[in-house]
Short mmCIF file of C-alpha atoms in Angstrom, two decimals:
data_model
loop_
_atom_site.label_atom_id
_atom_site.label_comp_id
_atom_site.label_asym_id
_atom_site.label_seq_id
_atom_site.Cartn_x
_atom_site.Cartn_y
_atom_site.Cartn_z
CA UNK Q 258 -53.03 -130.93 -140.81
CA UNK Q 259 -54.47 -130.60 -144.30
CA UNK Q 260 -52.20 -130.70 -147.34
CA UNK Q 261 -52.20 -127.62 -149.53
CA UNK Q 262 -53.79 -129.61 -152.36
CA UNK Q 263 -57.04 -129.91 -150.45
CA UNK Q 264 -57.33 -126.35 -149.09
CA UNK Q 265 -57.87 -123.51 -151.55
CA UNK Q 266 -58.73 -119.92 -150.78
CA UNK Q 267 -60.33 -117.70 -153.42
CA UNK Q 268 -59.35 -114.16 -152.53
CA UNK Q 269 -58.66 -110.68 -153.73
CA UNK Q 270 -55.70 -108.86 -152.25
CA UNK Q 271 -57.35 -105.49 -151.33
CA UNK Q 272 -60.23 -107.18 -149.45
CA UNK Q 273 -60.10 -106.91 -145.65
CA UNK Q 274 -62.24 -110.03 -145.46
CA UNK Q 275 -59.80 -112.18 -147.40
CA UNK Q 276 -57.05 -111.44 -144.85
CA UNK Q 277 -59.08 -113.13 -142.15
CA UNK Q 278 -58.82 -116.77 -143.22
CA UNK Q 279 -55.22 -116.15 -144.34
CA UNK Q 280 -54.26 -115.02 -140.83
CA UNK Q 281 -56.12 -117.99 -139.33
CA UNK Q 282 -54.31 -120.41 -141.63
CA UNK Q 283 -50.97 -118.82 -140.73
CA UNK Q 284 -51.70 -118.98 -137.00
CA UNK Q 285 -52.60 -122.65 -137.25
CA UNK Q 286 -49.80 -123.46 -139.77
CA UNK Q 287 -52.26 -124.85 -142.30
CA UNK Q 288 -50.86 -124.93 -145.84
CA UNK Q 289 -53.27 -123.68 -148.50
CA UNK Q 290 -53.36 -122.60 -152.12
CA UNK Q 291 -54.24 -118.97 -152.59
CA UNK Q 292 -55.99 -117.93 -155.81
CA UNK Q 293 -56.24 -114.16 -156.31
CA UNK Q 294 -59.18 -112.80 -158.33
CA UNK Q 295 -58.57 -110.11 -160.92
CA UNK Q 296 -60.00 -106.57 -160.75
CA UNK Q 297 -63.61 -106.79 -161.96
CA UNK Q 298 -63.22 -110.19 -163.53
CA UNK Q 299 -64.82 -112.85 -161.39
CA UNK Q 300 -63.43 -116.30 -162.09
CA UNK Q 301 -65.71 -119.16 -163.07
CA UNK Q 302 -64.57 -120.96 -159.93
CA UNK Q 303 -65.76 -118.02 -157.79
CA UNK Q 304 -69.11 -117.77 -159.59
CA UNK Q 305 -69.62 -121.51 -159.19
CA UNK Q 306 -68.47 -121.59 -155.56
CA UNK Q 307 -70.46 -118.61 -154.28
CA UNK Q 308 -73.38 -118.22 -156.70
CA UNK Q 309 -75.49 -116.26 -154.21
CA UNK Q 310 -73.15 -113.38 -153.37
CA UNK Q 311 -70.34 -113.92 -155.94
CA UNK Q 312 -67.89 -112.54 -153.40
CA UNK Q 313 -64.56 -113.47 -151.94
CA UNK Q 314 -63.32 -114.96 -149.71
CA UNK Q 315 -64.40 -118.50 -150.47
CA UNK Q 316 -62.66 -121.42 -148.82
CA UNK Q 317 -62.68 -124.64 -150.82
CA UNK Q 318 -61.95 -127.60 -148.59
CA UNK Q 319 -61.87 -130.88 -150.50
CA UNK Q 320 -63.77 -128.92 -153.16
CA UNK Q 321 -66.61 -127.94 -150.83
CA UNK Q 322 -67.14 -124.15 -150.57
CA UNK Q 323 -67.46 -122.18 -147.34
CA UNK Q 324 -68.46 -118.52 -147.80
CA UNK Q 325 -68.43 -115.33 -145.67
CA UNK Q 326 -65.26 -114.51 -143.77
CA UNK Q 327 -66.69 -114.81 -140.25
CA UNK Q 328 -68.19 -118.22 -141.02
CA UNK Q 329 -64.93 -119.31 -142.64
CA UNK Q 330 -63.04 -118.34 -139.46
CA UNK Q 331 -65.42 -120.40 -137.35
CA UNK Q 332 -65.17 -123.29 -139.81
CA UNK Q 333 -61.36 -123.22 -139.67
CA UNK Q 334 -61.45 -123.20 -135.87
CA UNK Q 335 -63.96 -126.06 -135.69
CA UNK Q 336 -62.16 -128.16 -138.35
CA UNK Q 337 -58.49 -127.73 -137.41
CA UNK Q 338 -58.97 -127.97 -133.66
CA UNK Q 339 -55.31 -128.04 -132.67
CA UNK Q 340 -54.11 -124.85 -130.91
CA UNK Q 341 -54.09 -121.93 -131.11
CA UNK Q 342 -57.87 -121.53 -130.92
CA UNK Q 343 -59.38 -118.51 -132.61
CA UNK Q 344 -62.58 -118.48 -130.56
CA UNK Q 345 -62.63 -119.37 -126.86
CA UNK Q 346 -64.49 -122.51 -125.74
CA UNK Q 347 -66.80 -120.69 -123.31
CA UNK Q 348 -70.26 -120.22 -124.94
CA UNK Q 349 -70.81 -116.82 -123.36
CA UNK Q 350 -67.46 -115.45 -124.51
CA UNK Q 351 -68.16 -116.82 -128.00
CA UNK Q 352 -71.58 -115.12 -128.12
CA UNK Q 353 -70.10 -111.79 -127.05
CA UNK Q 354 -67.32 -112.01 -129.66
CA UNK Q 355 -69.82 -112.90 -132.41
CA UNK Q 356 -71.87 -109.87 -131.44
CA UNK Q 357 -68.95 -107.44 -131.55
CA UNK Q 358 -67.55 -108.85 -134.78
CA UNK Q 359 -70.92 -108.29 -136.47
CA UNK Q 360 -71.15 -104.74 -135.04
CA UNK Q 361 -67.67 -103.85 -136.27
CA UNK Q 362 -68.39 -105.21 -139.74
CA UNK Q 363 -71.66 -103.31 -139.89
CA UNK Q 364 -70.10 -99.94 -139.10
CA UNK Q 365 -66.43 -99.84 -139.91
CA UNK Q 366 -66.47 -101.07 -143.48
CA UNK Q 367 -69.17 -98.61 -144.45
CA UNK Q 368 -67.48 -95.55 -142.96
CA UNK Q 369 -63.94 -96.36 -144.06
CA UNK Q 370 -65.26 -97.08 -147.55
CA UNK Q 371 -67.07 -93.75 -147.50
CA UNK Q 372 -63.90 -91.87 -146.53
CA UNK Q 373 -62.24 -93.24 -149.65
CA UNK Q 374 -65.19 -92.90 -152.00
CA UNK Q 375 -66.87 -89.68 -150.81
CA UNK Q 376 -66.84 -86.97 -153.49
CA UNK Q 377 -67.88 -84.02 -151.29
CA UNK Q 378 -65.74 -82.62 -148.46
CA UNK Q 379 -68.79 -82.72 -146.21
CA UNK Q 380 -69.40 -86.43 -146.74
CA UNK Q 381 -65.68 -87.12 -146.20
CA UNK Q 382 -65.66 -85.21 -142.90
CA UNK Q 383 -68.75 -87.05 -141.69
CA UNK Q 384 -67.20 -90.42 -142.59
CA UNK Q 385 -63.94 -89.47 -140.83
CA UNK Q 386 -65.85 -88.48 -137.70
CA UNK Q 387 -67.90 -91.69 -137.71
CA UNK Q 388 -64.76 -93.77 -138.20
CA UNK Q 389 -63.12 -92.03 -135.25
CA UNK Q 390 -66.16 -92.79 -133.07
CA UNK Q 391 -66.03 -96.42 -134.22
CA UNK Q 392 -62.29 -96.67 -133.47
CA UNK Q 393 -62.78 -95.08 -130.06
CA UNK Q 394 -65.32 -97.78 -129.24
CA UNK Q 395 -62.83 -100.38 -130.39
CA UNK Q 396 -60.25 -98.80 -128.04
CA UNK Q 397 -62.73 -99.40 -125.19
CA UNK Q 398 -63.31 -102.96 -126.37
CA UNK Q 399 -59.56 -103.52 -126.43
CA UNK Q 400 -59.33 -102.54 -122.76
CA UNK Q 401 -62.20 -104.89 -121.88
CA UNK Q 402 -61.04 -107.88 -123.87
CA UNK Q 403 -57.24 -107.74 -123.57
CA UNK Q 404 -57.30 -107.35 -119.77
CA UNK Q 405 -53.83 -105.82 -119.88
CA UNK Q 406 -52.44 -108.44 -122.28
CA UNK Q 407 -51.14 -107.86 -125.81
CA UNK Q 408 -54.15 -108.76 -127.91
CA UNK Q 409 -57.97 -108.72 -127.90
CA UNK Q 410 -57.60 -112.49 -127.49
CA UNK Q 411 -55.34 -112.03 -124.43
CA UNK Q 412 -51.82 -113.41 -124.76
CA UNK Q 413 -52.46 -114.42 -128.37
CA UNK Q 414 -54.31 -113.28 -131.47
CA UNK Q 415 -57.99 -114.26 -131.41
CA UNK Q 416 -61.24 -113.68 -133.27
CA UNK Q 417 -61.57 -109.93 -132.62
CA UNK Q 418 -57.89 -109.30 -133.40
CA UNK Q 419 -58.45 -110.80 -136.83
CA UNK Q 420 -61.75 -108.95 -137.40
CA UNK Q 421 -60.46 -105.52 -136.38
CA UNK Q 422 -56.97 -106.08 -137.78
CA UNK Q 423 -58.30 -106.83 -141.25
CA UNK Q 424 -59.34 -103.17 -141.57
CA UNK Q 425 -55.93 -101.73 -140.71
CA UNK Q 426 -54.70 -101.53 -144.30
CA UNK Q 427 -57.75 -99.49 -145.22
CA UNK Q 428 -57.48 -97.30 -142.12
CA UNK Q 429 -53.86 -96.48 -142.98
CA UNK Q 430 -54.82 -95.80 -146.58
CA UNK Q 431 -57.62 -93.47 -145.43
CA UNK Q 432 -55.16 -91.65 -143.13
CA UNK Q 433 -52.69 -91.16 -145.98
CA UNK Q 434 -55.27 -90.01 -148.52
CA UNK Q 435 -56.98 -87.53 -146.16
CA UNK Q 436 -53.93 -86.55 -144.08
CA UNK Q 437 -56.16 -87.01 -141.00
CA UNK Q 438 -54.92 -89.10 -138.07
CA UNK Q 439 -57.51 -91.76 -137.30
CA UNK Q 440 -55.44 -93.89 -134.95
CA UNK Q 441 -54.53 -91.22 -132.43
CA UNK Q 442 -51.94 -92.24 -129.81
CA UNK Q 443 -53.29 -89.72 -127.29
CA UNK Q 444 -56.92 -90.83 -127.55
CA UNK Q 445 -56.37 -94.51 -128.32
CA UNK Q 446 -53.14 -95.56 -126.62
CA UNK Q 447 -54.23 -99.19 -126.23
CA UNK Q 448 -55.30 -99.57 -129.84
CA UNK Q 449 -52.20 -97.86 -131.28
CA UNK Q 450 -49.91 -100.19 -129.31
CA UNK Q 451 -51.97 -103.16 -130.43
CA UNK Q 452 -51.76 -102.06 -134.12
CA UNK Q 453 -47.96 -102.21 -133.96
CA UNK Q 454 -47.93 -105.63 -132.31
CA UNK Q 455 -50.60 -107.03 -134.63
CA UNK Q 456 -48.99 -105.79 -137.86
CA UNK Q 457 -45.56 -107.09 -136.79
CA UNK Q 458 -46.91 -110.57 -135.97
CA UNK Q 459 -45.51 -113.29 -138.21
CA UNK Q 460 -49.03 -114.57 -139.04
CA UNK Q 461 -50.04 -111.11 -140.24
CA UNK Q 462 -47.16 -109.16 -141.73
CA UNK Q 463 -47.02 -110.99 -145.06
CA UNK Q 464 -50.75 -110.76 -145.74
CA UNK Q 465 -51.29 -107.12 -144.73
CA UNK Q 466 -51.58 -105.08 -147.96
CA UNK Q 467 -49.08 -102.22 -148.37
CA UNK Q 468 -50.56 -98.75 -148.01
CA UNK Q 469 -49.07 -97.46 -151.29
CA UNK Q 470 -50.48 -100.37 -153.20
CA UNK Q 471 -53.91 -99.85 -151.63
CA UNK Q 472 -53.85 -96.15 -152.56
CA UNK Q 473 -53.00 -97.08 -156.13
CA UNK Q 474 -55.90 -99.54 -156.11
CA UNK Q 475 -58.32 -96.95 -154.64
CA UNK Q 476 -57.37 -94.47 -157.36
CA UNK Q 477 -58.05 -97.11 -160.00
CA UNK Q 478 -61.36 -98.01 -158.37
CA UNK Q 479 -62.45 -94.37 -158.15
CA UNK Q 480 -61.52 -93.65 -161.72
CA UNK Q 481 -63.84 -96.47 -162.77
CA UNK Q 482 -66.58 -96.43 -160.11
CA UNK Q 483 -68.62 -99.55 -159.33
CA UNK Q 484 -66.86 -101.53 -156.73
CA UNK Q 485 -66.43 -101.73 -153.01
CA UNK Q 486 -63.89 -103.43 -150.80
CA UNK Q 487 -66.01 -106.50 -150.19
CA UNK Q 488 -67.36 -107.03 -153.65
CA UNK Q 489 -65.80 -107.64 -157.01
CA UNK Q 490 -68.05 -106.59 -159.84
CA UNK Q 491 -67.79 -108.26 -163.20
CA UNK Q 492 -67.29 -105.82 -166.06
CA UNK G 233 -81.41 -127.66 -116.75
CA UNK G 234 -81.55 -124.01 -115.70
CA UNK G 235 -84.25 -122.81 -113.32
CA UNK G 236 -86.59 -120.15 -114.66
CA UNK G 237 -85.17 -117.64 -112.20
CA UNK G 238 -81.82 -117.58 -113.96
CA UNK G 239 -83.02 -117.47 -117.60
CA UNK G 240 -84.88 -114.38 -118.75
CA UNK G 241 -85.84 -113.44 -122.29
CA UNK G 242 -86.61 -109.85 -123.20
CA UNK G 243 -88.95 -110.00 -126.17
CA UNK G 244 -91.71 -108.37 -128.08
CA UNK G 245 -94.53 -110.54 -129.33
CA UNK G 246 -94.70 -109.42 -133.04
CA UNK G 247 -90.95 -109.91 -133.58
CA UNK G 248 -89.96 -112.91 -135.71
CA UNK G 249 -86.57 -112.86 -134.01
CA UNK G 250 -88.00 -113.26 -130.52
CA UNK G 251 -89.74 -116.51 -131.52
CA UNK G 252 -86.38 -118.10 -132.22
CA UNK G 253 -85.01 -118.49 -128.69
CA UNK G 254 -88.54 -119.30 -127.46
CA UNK G 255 -88.76 -122.25 -129.84
CA UNK G 256 -85.23 -123.37 -128.86
CA UNK G 257 -86.14 -123.21 -125.16
CA UNK G 258 -89.30 -125.21 -125.82
CA UNK G 259 -87.44 -127.83 -127.84
CA UNK G 260 -84.89 -128.27 -125.08
CA UNK G 261 -87.47 -127.97 -122.24
CA UNK G 262 -85.61 -125.08 -120.63
CA UNK G 263 -87.83 -123.03 -118.30
CA UNK G 264 -87.44 -119.27 -118.72
CA UNK G 265 -89.10 -116.03 -117.74
CA UNK G 266 -90.47 -114.09 -120.68
CA UNK G 267 -90.68 -110.29 -120.39
CA UNK G 268 -92.62 -108.63 -123.22
CA UNK G 269 -91.66 -105.07 -124.20
CA UNK G 270 -94.39 -102.51 -124.81
CA UNK G 271 -95.08 -100.84 -128.19
CA UNK G 272 -92.51 -98.06 -128.56
CA UNK G 273 -91.54 -98.03 -124.92
CA UNK G 274 -88.20 -99.69 -124.41
CA UNK G 275 -87.72 -100.88 -120.86
CA UNK G 276 -84.75 -99.77 -118.80
CA UNK G 277 -83.66 -103.41 -118.63
CA UNK G 278 -83.58 -103.61 -122.44
CA UNK G 279 -81.65 -100.33 -122.78
CA UNK G 280 -79.15 -101.50 -120.18
CA UNK G 281 -78.83 -105.02 -121.62
CA UNK G 282 -78.43 -104.11 -125.30
CA UNK G 283 -77.11 -100.52 -125.29
CA UNK G 284 -75.68 -100.81 -128.82
CA UNK G 285 -78.77 -101.84 -130.78
CA UNK G 286 -81.51 -101.43 -128.13
CA UNK G 287 -83.36 -104.32 -129.76
CA UNK G 288 -85.03 -107.52 -128.70
CA UNK G 289 -84.49 -110.40 -128.25
CA UNK G 290 -82.03 -110.29 -125.39
CA UNK G 291 -81.33 -113.39 -123.36
CA UNK G 292 -80.27 -112.77 -119.77
CA UNK G 293 -78.54 -115.82 -118.33
CA UNK G 294 -77.53 -115.33 -114.71
CA UNK G 295 -77.92 -111.62 -115.51
CA UNK G 296 -75.45 -111.67 -118.42
CA UNK G 297 -76.93 -110.46 -121.72
CA UNK G 298 -76.68 -112.28 -125.06
CA UNK G 299 -77.97 -110.29 -128.05
CA UNK G 300 -78.98 -111.03 -131.66
CA UNK G 301 -81.30 -113.97 -132.28
CA UNK G 302 -78.88 -116.12 -134.31
CA UNK G 303 -76.16 -115.73 -131.69
CA UNK G 304 -78.68 -116.50 -128.94
CA UNK G 305 -79.65 -119.73 -130.73
CA UNK G 306 -76.00 -120.76 -130.94
CA UNK G 307 -75.48 -119.80 -127.29
CA UNK G 308 -78.47 -121.91 -126.20
CA UNK G 309 -77.18 -124.88 -128.20
CA UNK G 310 -73.65 -124.55 -126.82
CA UNK G 311 -74.82 -124.01 -123.21
CA UNK G 312 -77.62 -126.57 -122.85
CA UNK G 313 -75.92 -129.36 -124.74
CA UNK G 314 -78.47 -132.10 -124.01
CA UNK G 315 -80.52 -133.17 -127.06
CA UNK G 316 -82.12 -132.13 -129.29
CA UNK G 317 -79.29 -130.19 -130.91
CA UNK G 318 -80.23 -127.15 -132.93
CA UNK G 319 -77.09 -127.10 -135.05
CA UNK G 320 -75.37 -130.28 -136.25
CA UNK G 321 -71.90 -131.13 -134.92
CA UNK G 322 -70.25 -131.30 -138.36
CA UNK G 323 -68.29 -128.05 -139.01
CA UNK G 324 -69.15 -127.98 -142.70
CA UNK G 325 -72.88 -128.43 -142.12
CA UNK G 326 -72.73 -125.70 -139.46
CA UNK G 327 -70.96 -123.29 -141.86
CA UNK G 328 -73.54 -123.91 -144.58
CA UNK G 329 -76.44 -123.36 -142.17
CA UNK G 330 -74.90 -120.13 -140.85
CA UNK G 331 -74.56 -118.92 -144.43
CA UNK G 332 -78.18 -119.63 -145.36
CA UNK G 333 -79.59 -118.24 -142.13
CA UNK G 334 -77.77 -114.95 -142.79
CA UNK G 335 -78.99 -114.89 -146.42
CA UNK G 336 -82.60 -115.47 -145.38
CA UNK G 337 -82.43 -112.74 -142.75
CA UNK G 338 -80.91 -110.33 -145.24
CA UNK G 339 -83.65 -110.77 -147.82
CA UNK G 340 -86.86 -112.02 -146.31
CA UNK G 341 -87.33 -109.52 -143.50
CA UNK G 342 -86.83 -106.59 -145.85
CA UNK G 343 -89.27 -107.75 -148.49
CA UNK G 344 -91.98 -108.98 -146.14
CA UNK G 345 -91.70 -105.73 -144.18
CA UNK G 346 -92.00 -103.81 -147.44
CA UNK G 347 -95.19 -105.68 -148.43
CA UNK G 348 -96.78 -104.50 -145.21
CA UNK G 349 -95.39 -100.98 -145.21
CA UNK G 350 -95.38 -100.05 -148.92
CA UNK G 351 -97.68 -97.11 -149.68
CA UNK G 352 -97.72 -97.42 -153.48
CA UNK G 353 -99.22 -100.37 -155.37
CA UNK G 354 -96.03 -100.60 -157.45
CA UNK G 355 -93.78 -100.98 -154.39
CA UNK G 356 -96.17 -103.58 -152.94
CA UNK G 357 -96.14 -105.63 -156.15
CA UNK G 358 -92.34 -105.53 -156.30
CA UNK G 359 -92.08 -106.64 -152.68
CA UNK G 360 -94.59 -109.46 -153.28
CA UNK G 361 -92.59 -110.66 -156.29
CA UNK G 362 -89.29 -110.53 -154.40
CA UNK G 363 -90.82 -112.43 -151.47
CA UNK G 364 -92.08 -115.12 -153.86
CA UNK G 365 -88.59 -115.47 -155.35
CA UNK G 366 -87.15 -115.74 -151.82
CA UNK G 367 -89.70 -118.36 -150.80
CA UNK G 368 -89.08 -120.35 -154.00
CA UNK G 369 -85.39 -120.46 -153.08
CA UNK G 370 -86.34 -121.65 -149.60
CA UNK G 371 -88.44 -124.40 -151.25
CA UNK G 372 -85.26 -125.56 -153.03
CA UNK G 373 -83.32 -125.37 -149.78
CA UNK G 374 -85.99 -127.46 -148.09
CA UNK G 375 -85.51 -130.21 -150.68
CA UNK G 376 -81.73 -130.11 -150.20
CA UNK G 377 -81.70 -130.04 -146.42
CA UNK G 378 -84.68 -132.23 -145.46
CA UNK G 379 -83.63 -135.11 -147.73
CA UNK G 380 -87.18 -136.40 -147.78
CA UNK G 381 -87.68 -136.01 -144.02
CA UNK G 382 -90.14 -133.71 -142.25
CA UNK G 383 -87.96 -130.73 -141.42
CA UNK G 384 -84.98 -128.71 -142.70
CA UNK G 385 -83.15 -130.36 -139.79
CA UNK G 386 -84.19 -133.84 -140.98
CA UNK G 387 -86.34 -135.85 -138.59
CA UNK G 388 -86.49 -132.94 -136.13
CA UNK G 389 -86.60 -129.15 -136.04
CA UNK G 390 -83.18 -127.57 -136.50
CA UNK G 391 -81.52 -124.19 -137.04
CA UNK G 392 -83.03 -123.42 -140.47
CA UNK G 393 -86.50 -124.55 -139.39
CA UNK G 394 -86.38 -121.97 -136.61
CA UNK G 395 -84.94 -119.22 -138.83
CA UNK G 396 -87.44 -119.69 -141.68
CA UNK G 397 -90.33 -120.57 -139.39
CA UNK G 398 -90.00 -117.35 -137.43
CA UNK G 399 -91.22 -115.43 -140.52
CA UNK G 400 -94.40 -117.48 -141.00
CA UNK G 401 -96.62 -115.20 -138.92
CA UNK G 402 -95.58 -112.26 -141.07
CA UNK G 403 -95.95 -114.22 -144.30
CA UNK G 404 -99.51 -115.18 -143.35
CA UNK G 405 -100.27 -111.60 -142.35
CA UNK G 406 -98.93 -110.35 -145.71
CA UNK G 407 -101.07 -112.93 -147.55
CA UNK G 408 -104.20 -111.82 -145.67
CA UNK G 409 -103.58 -108.09 -146.13
CA UNK G 410 -102.79 -108.32 -149.85
CA UNK G 411 -105.04 -111.29 -150.71
CA UNK G 412 -102.05 -112.70 -152.65
CA UNK G 413 -100.98 -116.31 -152.09
CA UNK G 414 -97.29 -116.37 -151.22
CA UNK G 415 -97.04 -119.97 -150.06
CA UNK G 416 -98.35 -121.64 -153.19
CA UNK G 417 -99.01 -125.40 -152.87
CA UNK G 418 -98.47 -125.93 -156.60
CA UNK G 419 -95.11 -124.16 -156.76
CA UNK G 420 -93.85 -124.94 -153.26
CA UNK G 421 -95.29 -128.31 -152.25
CA UNK G 422 -92.39 -129.13 -149.92
CA UNK G 423 -92.51 -125.82 -148.10
CA UNK G 424 -96.31 -125.78 -147.72
CA UNK G 425 -96.25 -129.25 -146.17
CA UNK G 426 -93.43 -128.17 -143.87
CA UNK G 427 -95.35 -125.02 -142.80
CA UNK G 428 -98.22 -127.19 -141.55
CA UNK G 429 -95.92 -129.53 -139.65
CA UNK G 430 -93.83 -126.71 -138.20
CA UNK G 431 -96.79 -124.62 -137.02
CA UNK G 432 -98.46 -127.66 -135.42
CA UNK G 433 -95.30 -128.66 -133.51
CA UNK G 434 -95.70 -128.42 -129.75
CA UNK G 435 -92.54 -126.29 -129.44
CA UNK G 436 -93.93 -123.76 -131.91
CA UNK G 437 -97.72 -123.50 -131.76
CA UNK G 438 -97.94 -121.50 -128.55
CA UNK G 439 -95.32 -118.91 -129.57
CA UNK G 440 -96.50 -118.34 -133.17
CA UNK G 441 -98.38 -115.01 -133.23
CA UNK G 442 -101.98 -115.14 -134.48
CA UNK G 443 -102.53 -113.61 -137.91
CA UNK G 444 -105.45 -111.40 -136.78
CA UNK G 445 -103.41 -110.01 -133.92
CA UNK G 446 -100.48 -109.29 -136.26
CA UNK G 447 -102.79 -107.48 -138.71
CA UNK G 448 -104.12 -105.35 -135.86
CA UNK G 449 -100.54 -104.58 -134.85
CA UNK G 450 -99.52 -103.71 -138.44
CA UNK G 451 -102.45 -101.28 -138.71
CA UNK G 452 -101.40 -99.62 -135.47
CA UNK G 453 -97.78 -99.44 -136.65
CA UNK G 454 -98.77 -97.95 -140.01
CA UNK G 455 -101.05 -95.38 -138.45
CA UNK G 456 -98.09 -94.16 -136.40
CA UNK G 457 -95.07 -94.77 -138.69
CA UNK G 458 -91.58 -95.25 -137.33
CA UNK G 459 -91.08 -98.83 -136.47
CA UNK G 460 -90.08 -102.08 -138.07
CA UNK G 461 -90.51 -105.68 -137.05
CA UNK G 462 -87.05 -105.97 -135.57
CA UNK G 463 -86.82 -102.67 -133.77
CA UNK G 464 -88.81 -100.99 -131.07
CA UNK G 465 -88.45 -97.24 -131.19
CA UNK G 466 -88.91 -95.22 -128.03
CA UNK G 467 -91.47 -92.43 -128.36
#
């Protein structure tokens, strides 16, 4: 196991993507130093470590940077190989999980972000509808992947749990802001049960941002536009 | 080694992404059946195999579909583990390659596609300039990764060779159409040397589309807009 002095994570607390390596580290009991970026003030370390995208999360392992949350998750799993595994060992299962993780990132971030940022009622309604469609598909995926167990990963949290779960803070914030139920127990019984189990998990509960705090952040962001949940812009 | 009856690749000859698994199969001497889609006429097998994106390439291995070219490359490498390897075994090197492959796909496809499709001279010039900047960065990457050897992968073709190399047909087409040199021997000596070696490689030369044929295709595509190099739209 690595000592905390050699594993640093550059993050930003509202980012869904930053939660991902934090959950993986918790699951694998890997100590790490967490450095939180400030609102619209990118640190020199971040700019130096991820000069292409200038985005968090960045994992620094022995000073070497690994960027992009999905690649960081795979790096953690390939580097600290002791259980629990985040990805399965079967190449086909891995390929399918990589595909769905990319799909979810493509769609969900955009629509949840739009719910929060949309200025017109029309745009907000469209984003809410699209998010519901996306969540319904994730409900179907949950049935396929969990096979009656507790998590997408089966008996334990795996890759898709972390990918989907990282959006839950934002989903709850969007529900509170709009007063529209997105995670509907009638339509998504599997997913709603999973949300409770996932959020209560000891590897998750301390890194899941509080809804009130996220709302406060969203208000601040909207009052000074030019940011999105995966990017920190320098003022 | 798999028999050709159990490995099928759904492709489309102008697609850069379809070349990728074909090169990997050639490198690893894996026989496969290649099924080429028709212009704007998605086959039922494609629609059934990739219902989310409806895009090629799709690998069917024992009837099970694997989608998205970068995930297919990783699947091939993890399934047919005999040499040559496409990705290195070191987790850090793998993470860095995944990062750069994603960056290249994000930028290069868009700008090269824009060179071909742009209607105004201004948009074409911008796209040419952006492509040159992208290729200059790839020249720097080549220096870093090849370490004086022949390929991005060192002494043999690896992940980044396949990713970058898959765009060469389109780069050459863009050069011919615009009469602008994109791969400049003065500014990109490493890359230009690599292009020659890569295109002459026995795993590549038979799957690299001919420039004249690509130009003919681009003219057809532009005369009936609504397509892009990574997507086949159904009429």
